[in-house]
């Protein structure tokens, strides 16, 4: 009797364990194309809730549309320097993703509204390069008698359309001129073109 009862309980426990394992495996999507070796995907907070950033899984996918273009008239679409201003750190996708996961950091899409409306990086806020120096209060600065007091400035990262886009470099220089500390600014030079070239998630605002 005890032996039968024990076998029944073991069978029930095994069944529960198998159900839990199969549910966990079903919930964990297996990605062929990850972001990095130990990072298949990441989840970031956005104004509309959490969004998962991952890469397009179709290994035959190719970039198309505006970001497939290799050549644009220069000026205005000239290749940008690696560093837009002294003291500013230029970063890549993994560093940008780390900032997107940092609740104390702000990632800024500094493009004009028409570009922003076509799609942006999940978790980025829109602050166009044309007005950013007037809205440093959104980035931890305070208005004082001389302009801006940026003692409490947050860590920020700016991006625009890519290596040929001058919008985020212009925004960065305007921020520094207004008193924002250069060492608190990162520049994602690859911008939307590199982001999409790598098949990373884009959201419509």
GROMACS .gro file of C-alpha atoms in nm:
model
  205
    1UNK     CA    1   0.000   0.000   0.000
    2UNK     CA    2   0.276   0.245   0.102
    3UNK     CA    3   0.478   0.146  -0.204
    4UNK     CA    4   0.182   0.213  -0.435
    5UNK     CA    5   0.111   0.546  -0.263
    6UNK     CA    6   0.477   0.646  -0.290
    7UNK     CA    7   0.486   0.561  -0.661
    8UNK     CA    8   0.167   0.760  -0.717
    9UNK     CA    9   0.311   1.066  -0.540
   10UNK     CA   10   0.639   1.034  -0.731
   11UNK     CA   11   0.441   1.014  -1.056
   12UNK     CA   12   0.240   1.325  -0.966
   13UNK     CA   13   0.559   1.515  -0.869
   14UNK     CA   14   0.728   1.412  -1.194
   15UNK     CA   15   0.423   1.522  -1.392
   16UNK     CA   16   0.419   1.863  -1.223
   17UNK     CA   17   0.792   1.903  -1.283
   18UNK     CA   18   0.750   1.821  -1.654
   19UNK     CA   19   0.463   2.070  -1.684
   20UNK     CA   20   0.670   2.345  -1.520
   21UNK     CA   21   0.970   2.269  -1.742
   22UNK     CA   22   0.767   2.263  -2.063
   23UNK     CA   23   0.597   2.593  -1.969
   24UNK     CA   24   0.936   2.751  -1.899
   25UNK     CA   25   1.076   2.626  -2.228
   26UNK     CA   26   0.770   2.749  -2.417
   27UNK     CA   27   0.808   3.092  -2.254
   28UNK     CA   28   1.178   3.117  -2.333
   29UNK     CA   29   1.198   3.186  -2.705
   30UNK     CA   30   1.502   3.028  -2.862
   31UNK     CA   31   1.671   3.287  -3.081
   32UNK     CA   32   1.907   3.192  -3.360
   33UNK     CA   33   2.022   3.554  -3.397
   34UNK     CA   34   2.107   3.702  -3.057
   35UNK     CA   35   2.232   4.047  -2.966
   36UNK     CA   36   2.553   3.917  -2.809
   37UNK     CA   37   2.687   3.576  -2.701
   38UNK     CA   38   2.519   3.587  -2.360
   39UNK     CA   39   2.240   3.829  -2.456
   40UNK     CA   40   1.970   3.680  -2.680
   41UNK     CA   41   1.740   3.978  -2.615
   42UNK     CA   42   1.678   4.250  -2.357
   43UNK     CA   43   1.368   4.410  -2.213
   44UNK     CA   44   1.360   4.786  -2.159
   45UNK     CA   45   1.104   5.021  -2.006
   46UNK     CA   46   0.932   5.266  -2.237
   47UNK     CA   47   0.660   5.526  -2.178
   48UNK     CA   48   0.403   5.270  -2.300
   49UNK     CA   49   0.535   4.973  -2.099
   50UNK     CA   50   0.808   4.715  -2.141
   51UNK     CA   51   0.947   4.635  -2.486
   52UNK     CA   52   1.179   4.352  -2.584
   53UNK     CA   53   1.475   4.443  -2.803
   54UNK     CA   54   1.595   4.160  -3.022
   55UNK     CA   55   1.730   4.111  -3.371
   56UNK     CA   56   1.532   4.006  -3.677
   57UNK     CA   57   1.552   3.626  -3.690
   58UNK     CA   58   1.545   3.593  -4.070
   59UNK     CA   59   1.913   3.539  -4.158
   60UNK     CA   60   1.834   3.637  -4.519
   61UNK     CA   61   1.686   3.974  -4.417
   62UNK     CA   62   1.829   4.283  -4.588
   63UNK     CA   63   1.800   4.650  -4.498
   64UNK     CA   64   1.569   4.846  -4.727
   65UNK     CA   65   1.416   5.189  -4.764
   66UNK     CA   66   1.585   5.514  -4.664
   67UNK     CA   67   1.854   5.343  -4.459
   68UNK     CA   68   1.971   5.126  -4.750
   69UNK     CA   69   2.105   5.434  -4.929
   70UNK     CA   70   2.484   5.465  -4.931
   71UNK     CA   71   2.515   5.817  -5.073
   72UNK     CA   72   2.344   6.146  -4.995
   73UNK     CA   73   2.430   6.499  -5.097
   74UNK     CA   74   2.697   6.653  -4.875
   75UNK     CA   75   2.629   6.913  -4.753
   76UNK     CA   76   2.409   6.867  -4.559
   77UNK     CA   77   2.447   6.488  -4.521
   78UNK     CA   78   2.821   6.472  -4.454
   79UNK     CA   79   3.011   6.199  -4.270
   80UNK     CA   80   3.035   6.296  -3.903
   81UNK     CA   81   3.352   6.289  -3.692
   82UNK     CA   82   3.398   6.005  -3.445
   83UNK     CA   83   3.368   6.252  -3.156
   84UNK     CA   84   3.137   6.552  -3.193
   85UNK     CA   85   3.293   6.745  -2.903
   86UNK     CA   86   3.579   6.708  -2.657
   87UNK     CA   87   3.489   6.496  -2.354
   88UNK     CA   88   3.196   6.318  -2.523
   89UNK     CA   89   3.217   5.936  -2.540
   90UNK     CA   90   3.126   5.765  -2.868
   91UNK     CA   91   2.948   5.434  -2.809
   92UNK     CA   92   2.815   5.132  -2.996
   93UNK     CA   93   2.499   4.927  -2.974
   94UNK     CA   94   2.585   4.723  -2.662
   95UNK     CA   95   2.672   5.036  -2.465
   96UNK     CA   96   2.349   5.201  -2.583
   97UNK     CA   97   2.146   4.897  -2.476
   98UNK     CA   98   2.311   4.913  -2.132
   99UNK     CA   99   2.204   5.279  -2.103
  100UNK     CA  100   1.850   5.188  -2.211
  101UNK     CA  101   1.840   4.947  -1.916
  102UNK     CA  102   1.976   5.206  -1.670
  103UNK     CA  103   1.685   5.384  -1.496
  104UNK     CA  104   1.913   5.682  -1.422
  105UNK     CA  105   2.015   5.735  -1.786
  106UNK     CA  106   1.821   5.899  -2.072
  107UNK     CA  107   1.855   5.796  -2.437
  108UNK     CA  108   1.755   6.076  -2.673
  109UNK     CA  109   1.637   6.056  -3.032
  110UNK     CA  110   1.744   6.404  -3.144
  111UNK     CA  111   1.599   6.384  -3.495
  112UNK     CA  112   1.323   6.599  -3.640
  113UNK     CA  113   0.965   6.485  -3.587
  114UNK     CA  114   0.923   6.346  -3.940
  115UNK     CA  115   1.216   6.107  -3.899
  116UNK     CA  116   1.118   6.017  -3.541
  117UNK     CA  117   0.763   5.935  -3.653
  118UNK     CA  118   0.893   5.666  -3.891
  119UNK     CA  119   1.037   5.462  -3.603
  120UNK     CA  120   1.279   5.489  -3.315
  121UNK     CA  121   1.480   5.283  -3.065
  122UNK     CA  122   1.265   5.139  -2.782
  123UNK     CA  123   1.302   5.342  -2.462
  124UNK     CA  124   1.435   5.658  -2.632
  125UNK     CA  125   1.268   5.993  -2.572
  126UNK     CA  126   1.221   6.246  -2.851
  127UNK     CA  127   1.400   6.576  -2.801
  128UNK     CA  128   1.476   6.739  -3.139
  129UNK     CA  129   1.818   6.894  -3.191
  130UNK     CA  130   1.652   7.228  -3.269
  131UNK     CA  131   1.510   7.271  -2.917
  132UNK     CA  132   1.721   7.049  -2.690
  133UNK     CA  133   1.933   7.335  -2.545
  134UNK     CA  134   1.610   7.502  -2.432
  135UNK     CA  135   1.481   7.192  -2.252
  136UNK     CA  136   1.774   7.081  -2.039
  137UNK     CA  137   1.539   7.066  -1.739
  138UNK     CA  138   1.418   6.735  -1.884
  139UNK     CA  139   1.775   6.607  -1.844
  140UNK     CA  140   1.835   6.703  -1.480
  141UNK     CA  141   1.944   7.067  -1.518
  142UNK     CA  142   1.780   7.362  -1.344
  143UNK     CA  143   1.731   7.720  -1.456
  144UNK     CA  144   1.946   7.973  -1.272
  145UNK     CA  145   2.031   8.341  -1.319
  146UNK     CA  146   2.306   8.269  -1.572
  147UNK     CA  147   2.112   8.011  -1.776
  148UNK     CA  148   2.138   7.646  -1.672
  149UNK     CA  149   2.276   7.481  -1.360
  150UNK     CA  150   2.360   7.127  -1.468
  151UNK     CA  151   2.511   7.005  -1.141
  152UNK     CA  152   2.244   6.734  -1.128
  153UNK     CA  153   2.261   6.646  -1.498
  154UNK     CA  154   2.173   6.287  -1.586
  155UNK     CA  155   2.380   6.058  -1.800
  156UNK     CA  156   2.249   6.087  -2.158
  157UNK     CA  157   2.308   5.927  -2.497
  158UNK     CA  158   2.207   6.091  -2.823
  159UNK     CA  159   2.155   5.946  -3.169
  160UNK     CA  160   2.012   6.046  -3.503
  161UNK     CA  161   2.006   5.876  -3.844
  162UNK     CA  162   2.363   5.752  -3.870
  163UNK     CA  163   2.719   5.832  -3.967
  164UNK     CA  164   2.598   6.092  -4.219
  165UNK     CA  165   2.353   6.269  -3.988
  166UNK     CA  166   2.451   6.594  -3.818
  167UNK     CA  167   2.145   6.630  -3.595
  168UNK     CA  168   2.278   6.463  -3.278
  169UNK     CA  169   2.628   6.617  -3.310
  170UNK     CA  170   2.461   6.960  -3.346
  171UNK     CA  171   2.244   6.885  -3.040
  172UNK     CA  172   2.547   6.775  -2.836
  173UNK     CA  173   2.742   7.092  -2.915
  174UNK     CA  174   2.436   7.307  -2.829
  175UNK     CA  175   2.394   7.125  -2.496
  176UNK     CA  176   2.758   7.177  -2.401
  177UNK     CA  177   2.741   7.546  -2.499
  178UNK     CA  178   2.437   7.581  -2.271
  179UNK     CA  179   2.624   7.430  -1.976
  180UNK     CA  180   2.558   7.054  -1.995
  181UNK     CA  181   2.871   6.859  -1.891
  182UNK     CA  182   3.036   6.683  -2.187
  183UNK     CA  183   3.145   6.390  -1.970
  184UNK     CA  184   2.778   6.303  -1.907
  185UNK     CA  185   2.707   6.274  -2.281
  186UNK     CA  186   2.745   5.967  -2.503
  187UNK     CA  187   2.710   5.975  -2.881
  188UNK     CA  188   2.569   5.671  -3.061
  189UNK     CA  189   2.724   5.756  -3.397
  190UNK     CA  190   2.578   5.458  -3.583
  191UNK     CA  191   2.225   5.586  -3.520
  192UNK     CA  192   1.916   5.440  -3.681
  193UNK     CA  193   2.100   5.317  -3.988
  194UNK     CA  194   2.334   5.090  -3.793
  195UNK     CA  195   2.054   4.991  -3.553
  196UNK     CA  196   1.846   4.869  -3.847
  197UNK     CA  197   2.148   4.723  -4.027
  198UNK     CA  198   2.185   4.491  -3.728
  199UNK     CA  199   1.815   4.401  -3.740
  200UNK     CA  200   1.741   4.543  -3.395
  201UNK     CA  201   1.387   4.623  -3.280
  202UNK     CA  202   1.236   4.953  -3.398
  203UNK     CA  203   0.912   5.092  -3.255
  204UNK     CA  204   0.669   5.348  -3.393
  205UNK     CA  205   0.615   5.628  -3.139
   0.00000   0.00000   0.00000
